[in-house]
mmCIF file of C-alpha atoms in Angstrom:
data_model
loop_
_atom_site.group_PDB
_atom_site.id
_atom_site.type_symbol
_atom_site.label_atom_id
_atom_site.label_comp_id
_atom_site.label_asym_id
_atom_site.label_seq_id
_atom_site.Cartn_x
_atom_site.Cartn_y
_atom_site.Cartn_z
ATOM 1 C CA UNK A 1 -53.958 -29.834 -17.486
ATOM 2 C CA UNK A 2 -54.355 -26.410 -15.845
ATOM 3 C CA UNK A 3 -53.230 -27.636 -12.383
ATOM 4 C CA UNK A 4 -50.219 -29.306 -14.020
ATOM 5 C CA UNK A 5 -49.355 -26.083 -15.811
ATOM 6 C CA UNK A 6 -49.643 -24.109 -12.557
ATOM 7 C CA UNK A 7 -47.383 -26.580 -10.761
ATOM 8 C CA UNK A 8 -44.910 -26.401 -13.634
ATOM 9 C CA UNK A 9 -44.706 -22.601 -13.573
ATOM 10 C CA UNK A 10 -44.489 -22.534 -9.781
ATOM 11 C CA UNK A 11 -41.687 -25.104 -9.792
ATOM 12 C CA UNK A 12 -39.730 -23.205 -12.443
ATOM 13 C CA UNK A 13 -40.223 -19.928 -10.542
ATOM 14 C CA UNK A 14 -38.896 -21.477 -7.317
ATOM 15 C CA UNK A 15 -35.798 -22.797 -9.063
ATOM 16 C CA UNK A 16 -35.178 -19.478 -10.829
ATOM 17 C CA UNK A 17 -35.286 -17.686 -7.469
ATOM 18 C CA UNK A 18 -32.929 -20.288 -5.973
ATOM 19 C CA UNK A 19 -30.475 -19.785 -8.826
ATOM 20 C CA UNK A 20 -30.604 -16.005 -8.312
ATOM 21 C CA UNK A 21 -30.101 -16.368 -4.546
ATOM 22 C CA UNK A 22 -27.101 -18.662 -5.015
ATOM 23 C CA UNK A 23 -25.597 -16.331 -7.637
ATOM 24 C CA UNK A 24 -26.121 -13.361 -5.308
ATOM 25 C CA UNK A 25 -24.231 -15.207 -2.581
ATOM 26 C CA UNK A 26 -21.310 -15.845 -4.934
ATOM 27 C CA UNK A 27 -21.204 -12.143 -5.863
ATOM 28 C CA UNK A 28 -21.404 -11.019 -2.213
ATOM 29 C CA UNK A 29 -18.669 -13.439 -1.160
ATOM 30 C CA UNK A 30 -16.488 -12.073 -3.952
ATOM 31 C CA UNK A 31 -17.263 -8.568 -2.704
ATOM 32 C CA UNK A 32 -16.243 -9.626 0.815
ATOM 33 C CA UNK A 33 -12.969 -10.985 -0.574
ATOM 34 C CA UNK A 34 -12.309 -7.735 -2.451
ATOM 35 C CA UNK A 35 -13.065 -5.610 0.622
ATOM 36 C CA UNK A 36 -10.623 -7.496 2.807
ATOM 37 C CA UNK A 37 -7.856 -7.768 0.214
ATOM 38 C CA UNK A 38 -8.080 -4.140 -0.898
ATOM 39 C CA UNK A 39 -8.559 -2.501 2.506
ATOM 40 C CA UNK A 40 -7.177 -4.935 5.072
ATOM 41 C CA UNK A 41 -4.805 -7.159 3.089
ATOM 42 C CA UNK A 42 -2.156 -7.197 5.814
ATOM 43 C CA UNK A 43 -4.757 -8.039 8.427
ATOM 44 C CA UNK A 44 -5.119 -11.574 7.030
ATOM 45 C CA UNK A 45 -1.450 -12.343 7.649
ATOM 46 C CA UNK A 46 -1.589 -13.126 11.363
ATOM 47 C CA UNK A 47 1.794 -13.127 13.033
ATOM 48 C CA UNK A 48 3.531 -12.801 9.669
ATOM 49 C CA UNK A 49 2.257 -16.167 8.449
ATOM 50 C CA UNK A 50 1.340 -15.830 4.774
ATOM 51 C CA UNK A 51 -0.277 -19.277 4.965
ATOM 52 C CA UNK A 52 -3.067 -17.760 7.075
ATOM 53 C CA UNK A 53 -4.092 -15.557 4.162
ATOM 54 C CA UNK A 54 -3.935 -18.436 1.686
ATOM 55 C CA UNK A 55 -6.065 -20.650 3.935
ATOM 56 C CA UNK A 56 -8.578 -17.827 4.298
ATOM 57 C CA UNK A 57 -8.838 -17.470 0.524
ATOM 58 C CA UNK A 58 -9.161 -21.247 0.118
ATOM 59 C CA UNK A 59 -11.976 -21.352 2.691
ATOM 60 C CA UNK A 60 -13.882 -18.602 0.902
ATOM 61 C CA UNK A 61 -13.448 -20.300 -2.476
ATOM 62 C CA UNK A 62 -14.810 -23.573 -1.081
ATOM 63 C CA UNK A 63 -17.879 -21.752 0.238
ATOM 64 C CA UNK A 64 -18.355 -20.196 -3.190
ATOM 65 C CA UNK A 65 -18.045 -23.647 -4.775
ATOM 66 C CA UNK A 66 -21.027 -24.830 -2.715
ATOM 67 C CA UNK A 67 -23.127 -22.021 -4.172
ATOM 68 C CA UNK A 68 -21.918 -22.780 -7.693
ATOM 69 C CA UNK A 69 -23.114 -26.384 -7.350
ATOM 70 C CA UNK A 70 -26.476 -25.034 -6.126
ATOM 71 C CA UNK A 71 -26.690 -22.870 -9.273
ATOM 72 C CA UNK A 72 -25.934 -25.886 -11.478
ATOM 73 C CA UNK A 73 -28.415 -28.142 -9.669
ATOM 74 C CA UNK A 74 -31.322 -25.711 -9.749
ATOM 75 C CA UNK A 75 -30.497 -24.609 -13.274
ATOM 76 C CA UNK A 76 -30.674 -28.222 -14.432
ATOM 77 C CA UNK A 77 -33.884 -28.621 -12.418
ATOM 78 C CA UNK A 78 -35.533 -26.007 -14.642
ATOM 79 C CA UNK A 79 -34.675 -28.129 -17.683
ATOM 80 C CA UNK A 80 -35.855 -31.271 -15.896
ATOM 81 C CA UNK A 81 -39.176 -29.634 -14.986
ATOM 82 C CA UNK A 82 -39.661 -28.690 -18.618
ATOM 83 C CA UNK A 83 -39.054 -32.318 -19.616
ATOM 84 C CA UNK A 84 -41.548 -33.567 -17.008
ATOM 85 C CA UNK A 85 -44.222 -31.183 -18.225
ATOM 86 C CA UNK A 86 -43.869 -31.762 -21.961
ATOM 87 C CA UNK A 87 -43.102 -35.493 -21.896
ATOM 88 C CA UNK A 88 -44.687 -36.929 -18.716
ATOM 89 C CA UNK A 89 -44.645 -40.517 -20.015
ATOM 90 C CA UNK A 90 -40.956 -40.722 -20.895
ATOM 91 C CA UNK A 91 -39.378 -44.002 -19.751
ATOM 92 C CA UNK A 92 -36.434 -42.054 -18.322
ATOM 93 C CA UNK A 93 -38.521 -39.952 -15.937
ATOM 94 C CA UNK A 94 -38.515 -42.374 -13.022
ATOM 95 C CA UNK A 95 -34.737 -42.705 -12.929
ATOM 96 C CA UNK A 96 -34.254 -38.985 -13.474
ATOM 97 C CA UNK A 97 -36.640 -38.104 -10.648
ATOM 98 C CA UNK A 98 -34.854 -40.405 -8.191
ATOM 99 C CA UNK A 99 -31.463 -39.032 -9.205
ATOM 100 C CA UNK A 100 -32.737 -35.483 -8.839
ATOM 101 C CA UNK A 101 -34.132 -36.269 -5.365
ATOM 102 C CA UNK A 102 -30.762 -37.617 -4.202
ATOM 103 C CA UNK A 103 -28.885 -34.624 -5.627
ATOM 104 C CA UNK A 104 -31.341 -32.174 -4.063
ATOM 105 C CA UNK A 105 -30.986 -33.775 -0.634
ATOM 106 C CA UNK A 106 -27.192 -33.645 -0.951
ATOM 107 C CA UNK A 107 -27.386 -30.004 -2.025
ATOM 108 C CA UNK A 108 -29.613 -29.083 0.926
ATOM 109 C CA UNK A 109 -27.250 -30.767 3.395
ATOM 110 C CA UNK A 110 -24.211 -29.167 1.766
ATOM 111 C CA UNK A 111 -25.752 -25.697 1.903
ATOM 112 C CA UNK A 112 -26.781 -26.164 5.522
ATOM 113 C CA UNK A 113 -23.225 -27.200 6.406
ATOM 114 C CA UNK A 114 -21.835 -24.279 4.381
ATOM 115 C CA UNK A 115 -24.107 -21.869 6.269
ATOM 116 C CA UNK A 116 -22.774 -23.094 9.627
ATOM 117 C CA UNK A 117 -19.189 -23.010 8.349
ATOM 118 C CA UNK A 118 -19.660 -19.444 7.100
ATOM 119 C CA UNK A 119 -20.554 -18.235 10.605
ATOM 120 C CA UNK A 120 -17.422 -19.947 11.938
ATOM 121 C CA UNK A 121 -15.403 -18.586 9.013
ATOM 122 C CA UNK A 122 -16.414 -14.999 9.806
ATOM 123 C CA UNK A 123 -15.621 -15.508 13.496
ATOM 124 C CA UNK A 124 -12.106 -16.700 12.606
ATOM 125 C CA UNK A 125 -11.696 -13.804 10.156
ATOM 126 C CA UNK A 126 -12.558 -11.225 12.817
ATOM 127 C CA UNK A 127 -10.229 -12.915 15.314
ATOM 128 C CA UNK A 128 -7.353 -12.891 12.795
ATOM 129 C CA UNK A 129 -7.950 -9.233 11.949
ATOM 130 C CA UNK A 130 -8.016 -8.262 15.631
ATOM 131 C CA UNK A 131 -4.775 -10.141 16.384
ATOM 132 C CA UNK A 132 -3.094 -8.524 13.374
ATOM 133 C CA UNK A 133 -4.259 -5.073 14.444
ATOM 134 C CA UNK A 134 -2.654 -5.558 17.853
ATOM 135 C CA UNK A 135 0.519 -6.786 16.145
ATOM 136 C CA UNK A 136 0.553 -3.721 13.900
ATOM 137 C CA UNK A 137 0.002 -1.510 16.939
ATOM 138 C CA UNK A 138 3.288 -2.725 18.420
ATOM 139 C CA UNK A 139 5.125 -2.160 15.113
ATOM 140 C CA UNK A 140 3.738 1.347 14.584
ATOM 141 C CA UNK A 141 6.861 3.192 15.744
ATOM 142 C CA UNK A 142 9.329 0.915 13.928
ATOM 143 C CA UNK A 143 7.711 0.044 10.582
ATOM 144 C CA UNK A 144 6.634 2.750 8.125
ATOM 145 C CA UNK A 145 4.215 0.315 6.419
ATOM 146 C CA UNK A 146 2.316 -0.205 9.660
ATOM 147 C CA UNK A 147 2.473 3.468 10.637
ATOM 148 C CA UNK A 148 1.047 4.443 7.228
ATOM 149 C CA UNK A 149 -1.652 1.783 7.545
ATOM 150 C CA UNK A 150 -2.691 2.903 11.030
ATOM 151 C CA UNK A 151 -2.618 6.590 10.129
ATOM 152 C CA UNK A 152 -4.798 5.952 7.076
ATOM 153 C CA UNK A 153 -7.231 3.735 9.000
ATOM 154 C CA UNK A 154 -7.576 6.107 11.959
ATOM 155 C CA UNK A 155 -7.906 9.225 9.811
ATOM 156 C CA UNK A 156 -10.497 7.865 7.389
ATOM 157 C CA UNK A 157 -12.467 5.771 9.902
ATOM 158 C CA UNK A 158 -12.241 8.357 12.702
ATOM 159 C CA UNK A 159 -11.131 5.754 15.238
ATOM 160 C CA UNK A 160 -8.196 5.232 17.587
ATOM 161 C CA UNK A 161 -6.490 2.027 18.722
ATOM 162 C CA UNK A 162 -7.928 -1.469 18.431
ATOM 163 C CA UNK A 163 -10.596 -1.398 21.147
ATOM 164 C CA UNK A 164 -10.142 2.246 22.157
ATOM 165 C CA UNK A 165 -7.513 4.984 22.405
ATOM 166 C CA UNK A 166 -5.928 3.539 25.573
ATOM 167 C CA UNK A 167 -4.389 0.711 23.521
ATOM 168 C CA UNK A 168 -1.644 3.090 22.428
ATOM 169 C CA UNK A 169 -0.454 3.713 25.985
ATOM 170 C CA UNK A 170 0.197 -0.019 26.382
ATOM 171 C CA UNK A 171 2.400 -0.372 23.289
ATOM 172 C CA UNK A 172 5.407 -2.709 23.567
ATOM 173 C CA UNK A 173 8.815 -1.241 22.829
ATOM 174 C CA UNK A 174 11.714 -2.671 20.858
ATOM 175 C CA UNK A 175 14.360 -2.535 23.616
ATOM 176 C CA UNK A 176 14.486 -1.912 27.404
ATOM 177 C CA UNK A 177 16.297 1.376 26.681
ATOM 178 C CA UNK A 178 13.424 2.577 24.507
ATOM 179 C CA UNK A 179 10.957 1.451 27.163
ATOM 180 C CA UNK A 180 12.774 3.529 29.779
ATOM 181 C CA UNK A 181 12.845 6.460 27.367
ATOM 182 C CA UNK A 182 9.104 6.344 26.807
ATOM 183 C CA UNK A 183 8.407 5.872 30.495
ATOM 184 C CA UNK A 184 10.202 9.165 31.060
ATOM 185 C CA UNK A 185 8.112 10.724 28.292
ATOM 186 C CA UNK A 186 4.933 9.371 29.821
ATOM 187 C CA UNK A 187 5.798 10.408 33.367
ATOM 188 C CA UNK A 188 8.324 13.246 33.087
ATOM 189 C CA UNK A 189 7.486 14.655 36.510
ATOM 190 C CA UNK A 190 6.262 11.489 38.175
ATOM 191 C CA UNK A 191 2.711 12.677 37.673
ATOM 192 C CA UNK A 192 -0.437 10.938 36.515
ATOM 193 C CA UNK A 193 -0.074 8.683 33.436
ATOM 194 C CA UNK A 194 -1.265 10.611 30.380
ATOM 195 C CA UNK A 195 -2.541 9.228 27.103
ATOM 196 C CA UNK A 196 -0.103 8.675 24.241
ATOM 197 C CA UNK A 197 -1.657 8.470 20.760
ATOM 198 C CA UNK A 198 -0.762 9.131 17.099
ATOM 199 C CA UNK A 199 -1.794 12.421 15.527
ATOM 200 C CA UNK A 200 -4.154 10.469 13.272
ATOM 201 C CA UNK A 201 -6.344 9.873 16.354
ATOM 202 C CA UNK A 202 -7.382 13.534 16.328
ATOM 203 C CA UNK A 203 -10.998 14.250 15.478
ATOM 204 C CA UNK A 204 -11.681 15.979 12.156
ATOM 205 C CA UNK A 205 -12.652 19.248 13.820
ATOM 206 C CA UNK A 206 -9.417 19.095 15.867
ATOM 207 C CA UNK A 207 -7.150 17.641 13.178
ATOM 208 C CA UNK A 208 -4.102 19.514 14.553
ATOM 209 C CA UNK A 209 -4.817 18.558 18.190
ATOM 210 C CA UNK A 210 -3.594 21.963 19.341
ATOM 211 C CA UNK A 211 -2.464 22.079 22.938
ATOM 212 C CA UNK A 212 -1.021 18.562 22.925
ATOM 213 C CA UNK A 213 2.726 17.925 23.027
ATOM 214 C CA UNK A 214 4.196 16.241 19.937
ATOM 215 C CA UNK A 215 6.855 13.528 20.224
ATOM 216 C CA UNK A 216 8.901 12.776 17.089
ATOM 217 C CA UNK A 217 9.672 9.064 16.694
ATOM 218 C CA UNK A 218 11.416 9.298 13.333
ATOM 219 C CA UNK A 219 8.876 7.120 11.546
ATOM 220 C CA UNK A 220 5.938 9.148 12.812
ATOM 221 C CA UNK A 221 4.766 11.448 15.590
ATOM 222 C CA UNK A 222 2.813 10.827 18.782
ATOM 223 C CA UNK A 223 0.834 13.202 20.962
ATOM 224 C CA UNK A 224 1.159 13.413 24.734
ATOM 225 C CA UNK A 225 -0.920 15.431 27.173
ATOM 226 C CA UNK A 226 -1.994 14.782 30.734
ATOM 227 C CA UNK A 227 -5.607 15.669 30.003
ATOM 228 C CA UNK A 228 -5.902 14.053 26.567
ATOM 229 C CA UNK A 229 -8.285 11.230 27.488
ATOM 230 C CA UNK A 230 -10.554 13.696 29.264
ATOM 231 C CA UNK A 231 -11.006 15.960 26.253
ATOM 232 C CA UNK A 232 -12.913 15.699 22.999
ATOM 233 C CA UNK A 233 -9.994 16.309 20.634
ATOM 234 C CA UNK A 234 -9.301 12.622 19.885
ATOM 235 C CA UNK A 235 -11.479 9.705 18.804
ATOM 236 C CA UNK A 236 -12.184 7.176 21.535
ATOM 237 C CA UNK A 237 -13.837 4.503 19.366
ATOM 238 C CA UNK A 238 -11.629 1.541 18.458
ATOM 239 C CA UNK A 239 -10.761 0.694 14.845
ATOM 240 C CA UNK A 240 -11.691 -2.984 15.219
ATOM 241 C CA UNK A 241 -15.329 -1.941 15.534
ATOM 242 C CA UNK A 242 -14.904 0.168 12.396
ATOM 243 C CA UNK A 243 -13.528 -2.834 10.472
ATOM 244 C CA UNK A 244 -16.435 -4.987 11.680
ATOM 245 C CA UNK A 245 -18.970 -2.331 10.690
ATOM 246 C CA UNK A 246 -17.469 -1.966 7.205
ATOM 247 C CA UNK A 247 -17.994 -5.696 6.602
ATOM 248 C CA UNK A 248 -21.215 -6.104 8.599
ATOM 249 C CA UNK A 249 -23.691 -5.329 5.802
ATOM 250 C CA UNK A 250 -22.068 -7.829 3.411
ATOM 251 C CA UNK A 251 -21.863 -10.533 6.094
ATOM 252 C CA UNK A 252 -25.493 -9.911 7.098
ATOM 253 C CA UNK A 253 -26.686 -10.198 3.494
ATOM 254 C CA UNK A 254 -24.791 -13.444 2.926
ATOM 255 C CA UNK A 255 -26.189 -14.910 6.160
ATOM 256 C CA UNK A 256 -29.742 -13.912 5.185
ATOM 257 C CA UNK A 257 -29.365 -15.448 1.730
ATOM 258 C CA UNK A 258 -28.003 -18.622 3.350
ATOM 259 C CA UNK A 259 -31.195 -18.985 5.383
ATOM 260 C CA UNK A 260 -33.393 -18.196 2.358
ATOM 261 C CA UNK A 261 -31.539 -20.696 0.172
ATOM 262 C CA UNK A 262 -31.791 -23.547 2.685
ATOM 263 C CA UNK A 263 -35.474 -22.807 3.362
ATOM 264 C CA UNK A 264 -36.453 -22.520 -0.288
ATOM 265 C CA UNK A 265 -34.630 -25.709 -1.240
ATOM 266 C CA UNK A 266 -37.104 -27.588 0.937
ATOM 267 C CA UNK A 267 -39.981 -25.813 -0.838
ATOM 268 C CA UNK A 268 -38.421 -26.530 -4.206
ATOM 269 C CA UNK A 269 -38.078 -30.194 -3.329
ATOM 270 C CA UNK A 270 -41.759 -30.401 -2.362
ATOM 271 C CA UNK A 271 -42.854 -28.593 -5.531
ATOM 272 C CA UNK A 272 -40.836 -30.952 -7.673
ATOM 273 C CA UNK A 273 -42.259 -34.035 -6.007
ATOM 274 C CA UNK A 274 -45.768 -32.605 -6.440
ATOM 275 C CA UNK A 275 -45.201 -32.042 -10.149
ATOM 276 C CA UNK A 276 -43.948 -35.615 -10.597
ATOM 277 C CA UNK A 277 -46.955 -37.095 -8.791
ATOM 278 C CA UNK A 278 -49.406 -34.889 -10.687
ATOM 279 C CA UNK A 279 -47.799 -35.842 -13.980
#
């Protein structure tokens, strides 16, 4: 009876851990959703298509649903283990054990598929955010919403541009006349092309970027100086890397829990089969 009791407690412990892991994944995925919607809401609307954001939310909810079914399965497995231990000769045990085995196999396959889909999901999310950042870069001088977003992001994250500060020099302009105007601003004397960046690109210790020429665009201001990219007064790190880093810890935790969940489900399946045989 002692070995049976040990197997019973071990089986219950495995399923309790699996339930906690699955619940942790649900919480972390909800945290990921909150991070993106609160900080980078506009970044999920690629090219102005609201459907992109809705599809992203749907994809995340489906991944959460997989973890919810894992919680239900392993929670019911605790009750089933208790039934096996206290009533090993019940006439329903054989059918229940076969049903549980089928459900466990389905759950393992579903979680494995969900793990692979999550990696793809994150890749698509990063790609959408990057495309939206470039789109917002082009709208910076025309749209106060985008200029406020970029100024906030660059000031608080101490970054500049998407990949680096040179992205601002390659901005697209609304009309050929404006393009000619900014070409004259960039090369007033036909000299070497300088850097052109928002004031929010200035480092904290040089928040006024003294010595750089300011250009008023109406919506916001830009800085121009021939030696700007050779100095230390602006941030050279891109904001896309900052966005990735802000989400990296959550994504890493979810990925780790995915691996743990899939691995432990195999162990849980073996423990359950052992308890049935021993009973």
